[in-house]
Amino acid sequence: MEEEEENCCSTQLIDGNGEFNFVGLEKFMKAMKFSQCGLSYAVVAIMGPQSSGKSTLLNHLFYTNLREMDAFKGRSQTTKGIWIAKAVGIEPFTVVMDLEGTDGRERGEDDTTFEKQSALFALAVADVVIINMWCHDIGREQASNKPLLKIVFQVMMRLFSPRKTTLLFVIRDKTKTPFEYLEPILREDIQKIWDTVSKPPAHMDTPLSEFFNVEVTALSSFEEREEQFKEQVAQLRQRFFNSIYPGGIAGDRRAVVPASGFSFSTRQIWKVIKENKDLDLPAHKVMVATVRCEEIANEKFSLLASDEDWLALEQAVHAGPVQGFGRKLSSILDAYLSEYDMEAVYFEEGVRNAKRLLLKSKTLQLVHPAYITLLGHLRSSALTNFKIQLEQKLSRGEGFVASVNSCMQSSMLEFDKHCSDAVIKHADWDASKIREKLQRDMQAHASSVRAEKLSQLIAKFEKQLSARLGEPVESLFDTGGKDTWASIRRLLRRETDAAVSGFSTAAAGFELDQEGFGKMVQNLRDYARSVVVKEAREQSGKAVIHMKDKFIMVFNHDNDSLPRVWTGKEDIKAITHEARSAAVSILSVLAAVRLDEKPDKIENVLSSMLIDGSVAISSRSRGAGIIGDPLASSTWEGVPPENTLISPVQCKSIWRTFTAETEYVVTQAISAREAYKRSNNWLPPAWAIMAMVVLGFNEFMFLLRNPLYMLALFVIYLFGRAIWEQMDIPGEFRNGTLAGLISVASRFFPTVMILLRQLAAKAQGHPDHEPATHTQTLASQSFRSQTPTRTTTSSSTMDSSVSSNDSSETGGEYSSPQLTRRRVTNVEHEEFS
């Protein structure tokens, strides 16, 4: 408790004569580091009749060391004026304010001025006002709590604070009367007093809850029930933790003055009260913010003016250019502005921002001459470097215009770089005038020779167009699709616009006339178009390759781009039609140049003639000279001859070549599908199984009449099942019926012998642990000996399926030979592994 008493730092804020102890308050704030709390603090004041135990309650509630009355020396005035102390061990920082008791004989009956002044001061400053009153006064008409409440409500008529104050009524020396009966009586007395207090016309009907949050609690007698009193005080103490947060006892925080302005604010409030003026808290808050923010701003400006880093930087600028000038000066200004922001953050926002702008303006006026001096150094240095570089280039015989442009660009870049380095982020100073003067000085040494530089510039952008159009256009033709030419047009437009924009920017310094500039731009656009047309002609010569690649991609991959496995369920005809349609789409893309966005019917003609079967009719009637074949022409309808890449006649020839080269793929797919079906159909058909069941009914009845036969069949079933599992017969038939029969026949008798040997060993009581291993060894040896035969058989079966299905399937279906070979290879790998 001694350490806590030392930390509370009790100080008399206002003496009995009404003098404000400003020095003592400053010492209190410095000792308690109160100024660093910002808005995170609360003020609790206590009011009540003299000798009602206010100081005793505060000392037990907040661990303060306020002076208490000695009951053995008589009941007299103990607290004179107003005292403050820090609540020990409570967060947030809580200032405890102990007011002089009311109704004291020392001041007399008529001297109530200080009582009203102190009550008004408490209501203006405190978040929570504790009303200390005796339990036996509740319900009495003439009791000590009535004058006190009248004082509180009367001074409230002058204050009308924008925030609600919490009135915490503490009933002392609670009697046997239950608290549930005391509280309603007290609240009724409070309401009566409020109703009888005279109010301004604007607040005649204003309820008490508009100004106060009223709470009531009761405590036992400290002298008679000390332990119970301490327990109840400890419970009450918990309510003051986190008191300023929402839901806390001091939750209403409107119009709170920052802690750094608490000293000035309280002194001004007491001064206004002493002068008997109306107390306007919002105006008071602005006044406090104005004074404190101006003090902080002046302090920071004075510190900046005498800052050693700034003085050293200013001296260095007068001597010559300083690298990192803007960064260093911005850092110095940031430091002082940040300090201002930290110290003024809780003051009224409008006042705070206005004073910050004034501080910023004064600091920029202070440093602006140094910035101008630095720009002068930079201009002189850039001009000197330009003259030296130009002289060196001309002495080596380089072109004059190129030398001038190179030197000017280099010098201007250097100047701009140093200007950017000198920029202060807090200012919007413009260095354009000095830059223009530097440009005029450099242009005084230049001439108008520009032809060679322009030709180099045009060649540069043509090369750029070739690089940015060639490979992308080739890639678009490789992928193919209905929107290929739309993508090419977008690419051409984008790259051409980018090149024209870049050329315009680069040629701006040459001061070209409008006609000459327009001709150069048109030549650049024509060149870009010629690059695309050239690439399109090259790709049209590879039409068959592109069509085959697209066909194989679509035919051999499903909609999820996964490789197809021919399981017998696929519709090869539909897949072939889809793949051929994709190939026709590629052919239509390569047939003509479509850079003018004019619609054509090339794809529709090719689809109807090549996919829908008209080609066959046309080819059979070719000798008869039937008229009306759209592909029997050298030009496309609606397409200029210069835009034709592949003529209709050439499309027919390309399609015949394409179909001839892709028929093998369809054939292989059909063969793979039939082979898969045969390999998975080793069981007899369903009708055969039903016939066996029906025709074997008599044999089944015979077995039922002869149980021994049934037992023999059951033993045979068990023995057969053991052989089935030992030899893995379904696995043997997975690669074909013939190969499975050969493998089963070669392994059957060794497996039977091994099973019999195991049964004999178990019957003699000597279990054999090696048969499984021996069986696997014999099986693997037998399996390897049969591998060539099975592979040959599978191959012959697949070849026969190809030949047998050529006539049954349409010529338009095919599969991937690569996938078929991959499956055969996988089978062989499994057999030999």
PDB file of C-alpha atoms in Angstrom, residues 491-584:
ATOM      1  CA  LEU A 491      -2.879  -7.781 -82.883  1.00  0.00           C
ATOM      2  CA  LEU A 492      -2.139  -5.766 -86.017  1.00  0.00           C
ATOM      3  CA  ARG A 493      -4.156  -2.809 -84.750  1.00  0.00           C
ATOM      4  CA  ARG A 494      -2.569  -2.896 -81.312  1.00  0.00           C
ATOM      5  CA  GLU A 495       1.017  -3.243 -82.509  1.00  0.00           C
ATOM      6  CA  THR A 496       0.545  -0.716 -85.310  1.00  0.00           C
ATOM      7  CA  ASP A 497      -0.982   1.820 -82.935  1.00  0.00           C
ATOM      8  CA  ALA A 498       1.817   1.204 -80.458  1.00  0.00           C
ATOM      9  CA  ALA A 499       4.440   1.659 -83.171  1.00  0.00           C
ATOM     10  CA  VAL A 500       2.744   4.813 -84.504  1.00  0.00           C
ATOM     11  CA  SER A 501       2.450   6.177 -80.971  1.00  0.00           C
ATOM     12  CA  GLY A 502       6.084   5.420 -80.253  1.00  0.00           C
ATOM     13  CA  PHE A 503       7.158   6.899 -83.581  1.00  0.00           C
ATOM     14  CA  SER A 504       5.063  10.008 -82.957  1.00  0.00           C
ATOM     15  CA  THR A 505       6.675  10.494 -79.573  1.00  0.00           C
ATOM     16  CA  ALA A 506      10.157   9.918 -80.885  1.00  0.00           C
ATOM     17  CA  ALA A 507       9.645  12.140 -83.953  1.00  0.00           C
ATOM     18  CA  ALA A 508       8.078  14.995 -82.025  1.00  0.00           C
ATOM     19  CA  GLY A 509      11.449  16.607 -81.493  1.00  0.00           C
ATOM     20  CA  PHE A 510      12.103  16.778 -85.261  1.00  0.00           C
ATOM     21  CA  GLU A 511       9.316  19.319 -85.884  1.00  0.00           C
ATOM     22  CA  LEU A 512       7.981  17.540 -89.005  1.00  0.00           C
ATOM     23  CA  ASP A 513       5.250  19.160 -91.086  1.00  0.00           C
ATOM     24  CA  GLN A 514       1.838  17.535 -91.004  1.00  0.00           C
ATOM     25  CA  GLU A 515       1.987  16.154 -94.549  1.00  0.00           C
ATOM     26  CA  GLY A 516       5.408  14.567 -94.157  1.00  0.00           C
ATOM     27  CA  PHE A 517       4.515  13.099 -90.783  1.00  0.00           C
ATOM     28  CA  GLY A 518       1.244  11.644 -92.159  1.00  0.00           C
ATOM     29  CA  LYS A 519       3.094   9.982 -95.053  1.00  0.00           C
ATOM     30  CA  MET A 520       5.605   8.354 -92.699  1.00  0.00           C
ATOM     31  CA  VAL A 521       2.835   7.057 -90.468  1.00  0.00           C
ATOM     32  CA  GLN A 522       0.949   5.587 -93.479  1.00  0.00           C
ATOM     33  CA  ASN A 523       4.143   3.881 -94.681  1.00  0.00           C
ATOM     34  CA  LEU A 524       4.540   2.369 -91.225  1.00  0.00           C
ATOM     35  CA  ARG A 525       0.960   1.051 -91.292  1.00  0.00           C
ATOM     36  CA  ASP A 526       1.421  -0.383 -94.809  1.00  0.00           C
ATOM     37  CA  TYR A 527       4.608  -2.109 -93.699  1.00  0.00           C
ATOM     38  CA  ALA A 528       2.816  -3.714 -90.730  1.00  0.00           C
ATOM     39  CA  ARG A 529       0.074  -4.986 -93.062  1.00  0.00           C
ATOM     40  CA  SER A 530       2.645  -6.412 -95.474  1.00  0.00           C
ATOM     41  CA  VAL A 531       4.293  -8.337 -92.633  1.00  0.00           C
ATOM     42  CA  VAL A 532       0.979 -10.009 -91.802  1.00  0.00           C
ATOM     43  CA  VAL A 533       0.163 -10.801 -95.456  1.00  0.00           C
ATOM     44  CA  LYS A 534       3.635 -12.276 -96.007  1.00  0.00           C
ATOM     45  CA  GLU A 535       3.289 -14.513 -92.952  1.00  0.00           C
ATOM     46  CA  ALA A 536      -0.211 -15.575 -94.072  1.00  0.00           C
ATOM     47  CA  ARG A 537       1.084 -16.633 -97.499  1.00  0.00           C
ATOM     48  CA  GLU A 538       3.844 -18.678 -95.881  1.00  0.00           C
ATOM     49  CA  GLN A 539       1.375 -20.441 -93.607  1.00  0.00           C
ATOM     50  CA  SER A 540      -1.089 -21.130 -96.457  1.00  0.00           C
ATOM     51  CA  GLY A 541       1.652 -23.168 -98.100  1.00  0.00           C
ATOM     52  CA  LYS A 542       1.553 -25.435 -95.020  1.00  0.00           C
ATOM     53  CA  ALA A 543      -2.212 -25.895 -95.108  1.00  0.00           C
ATOM     54  CA  VAL A 544      -2.125 -29.713 -95.152  1.00  0.00           C
ATOM     55  CA  ILE A 545       0.221 -29.807 -92.165  1.00  0.00           C
ATOM     56  CA  HIS A 546      -1.979 -27.447 -90.167  1.00  0.00           C
ATOM     57  CA  MET A 547      -5.107 -29.435 -91.055  1.00  0.00           C
ATOM     58  CA  LYS A 548      -3.548 -32.760 -90.078  1.00  0.00           C
ATOM     59  CA  ASP A 549      -2.297 -31.355 -86.769  1.00  0.00           C
ATOM     60  CA  LYS A 550      -5.742 -29.947 -85.961  1.00  0.00           C
ATOM     61  CA  PHE A 551      -7.470 -33.180 -87.021  1.00  0.00           C
ATOM     62  CA  ILE A 552      -5.230 -35.394 -84.881  1.00  0.00           C
ATOM     63  CA  MET A 553      -5.549 -33.023 -81.916  1.00  0.00           C
ATOM     64  CA  VAL A 554      -9.375 -33.084 -82.014  1.00  0.00           C
ATOM     65  CA  PHE A 555      -9.651 -36.790 -82.913  1.00  0.00           C
ATOM     66  CA  ASN A 556      -7.235 -38.092 -80.283  1.00  0.00           C
ATOM     67  CA  HIS A 557      -8.357 -35.832 -77.386  1.00  0.00           C
ATOM     68  CA  ASP A 558     -11.703 -35.440 -75.638  1.00  0.00           C
ATOM     69  CA  ASN A 559     -13.390 -32.220 -74.569  1.00  0.00           C
ATOM     70  CA  ASP A 560     -11.124 -32.016 -71.504  1.00  0.00           C
ATOM     71  CA  SER A 561      -8.014 -32.238 -73.749  1.00  0.00           C
ATOM     72  CA  LEU A 562      -7.221 -35.711 -72.366  1.00  0.00           C
ATOM     73  CA  PRO A 563      -6.019 -38.495 -74.714  1.00  0.00           C
ATOM     74  CA  ARG A 564      -8.819 -40.793 -75.874  1.00  0.00           C
ATOM     75  CA  VAL A 565      -8.782 -44.512 -75.005  1.00  0.00           C
ATOM     76  CA  TRP A 566     -10.870 -46.497 -77.468  1.00  0.00           C
ATOM     77  CA  THR A 567     -13.082 -48.651 -75.210  1.00  0.00           C
ATOM     78  CA  GLY A 568     -15.785 -49.428 -77.729  1.00  0.00           C
ATOM     79  CA  LYS A 569     -18.257 -46.848 -76.459  1.00  0.00           C
ATOM     80  CA  GLU A 570     -17.039 -43.936 -78.566  1.00  0.00           C
ATOM     81  CA  ASP A 571     -18.893 -42.698 -81.628  1.00  0.00           C
ATOM     82  CA  ILE A 572     -15.976 -42.694 -84.040  1.00  0.00           C
ATOM     83  CA  LYS A 573     -18.124 -41.352 -86.853  1.00  0.00           C
ATOM     84  CA  ALA A 574     -19.167 -38.293 -84.833  1.00  0.00           C
ATOM     85  CA  ILE A 575     -15.619 -37.745 -83.600  1.00  0.00           C
ATOM     86  CA  THR A 576     -14.314 -37.970 -87.153  1.00  0.00           C
ATOM     87  CA  HIS A 577     -16.916 -35.461 -88.318  1.00  0.00           C
ATOM     88  CA  GLU A 578     -15.920 -33.062 -85.526  1.00  0.00           C
ATOM     89  CA  ALA A 579     -12.213 -33.407 -86.325  1.00  0.00           C
ATOM     90  CA  ARG A 580     -12.774 -32.871 -90.038  1.00  0.00           C
ATOM     91  CA  SER A 581     -14.894 -29.805 -89.313  1.00  0.00           C
ATOM     92  CA  ALA A 582     -11.999 -28.395 -87.308  1.00  0.00           C
ATOM     93  CA  ALA A 583      -9.669 -29.111 -90.254  1.00  0.00           C
ATOM     94  CA  VAL A 584     -12.067 -27.359 -92.641  1.00  0.00           C
TER      95      VAL A 584
END
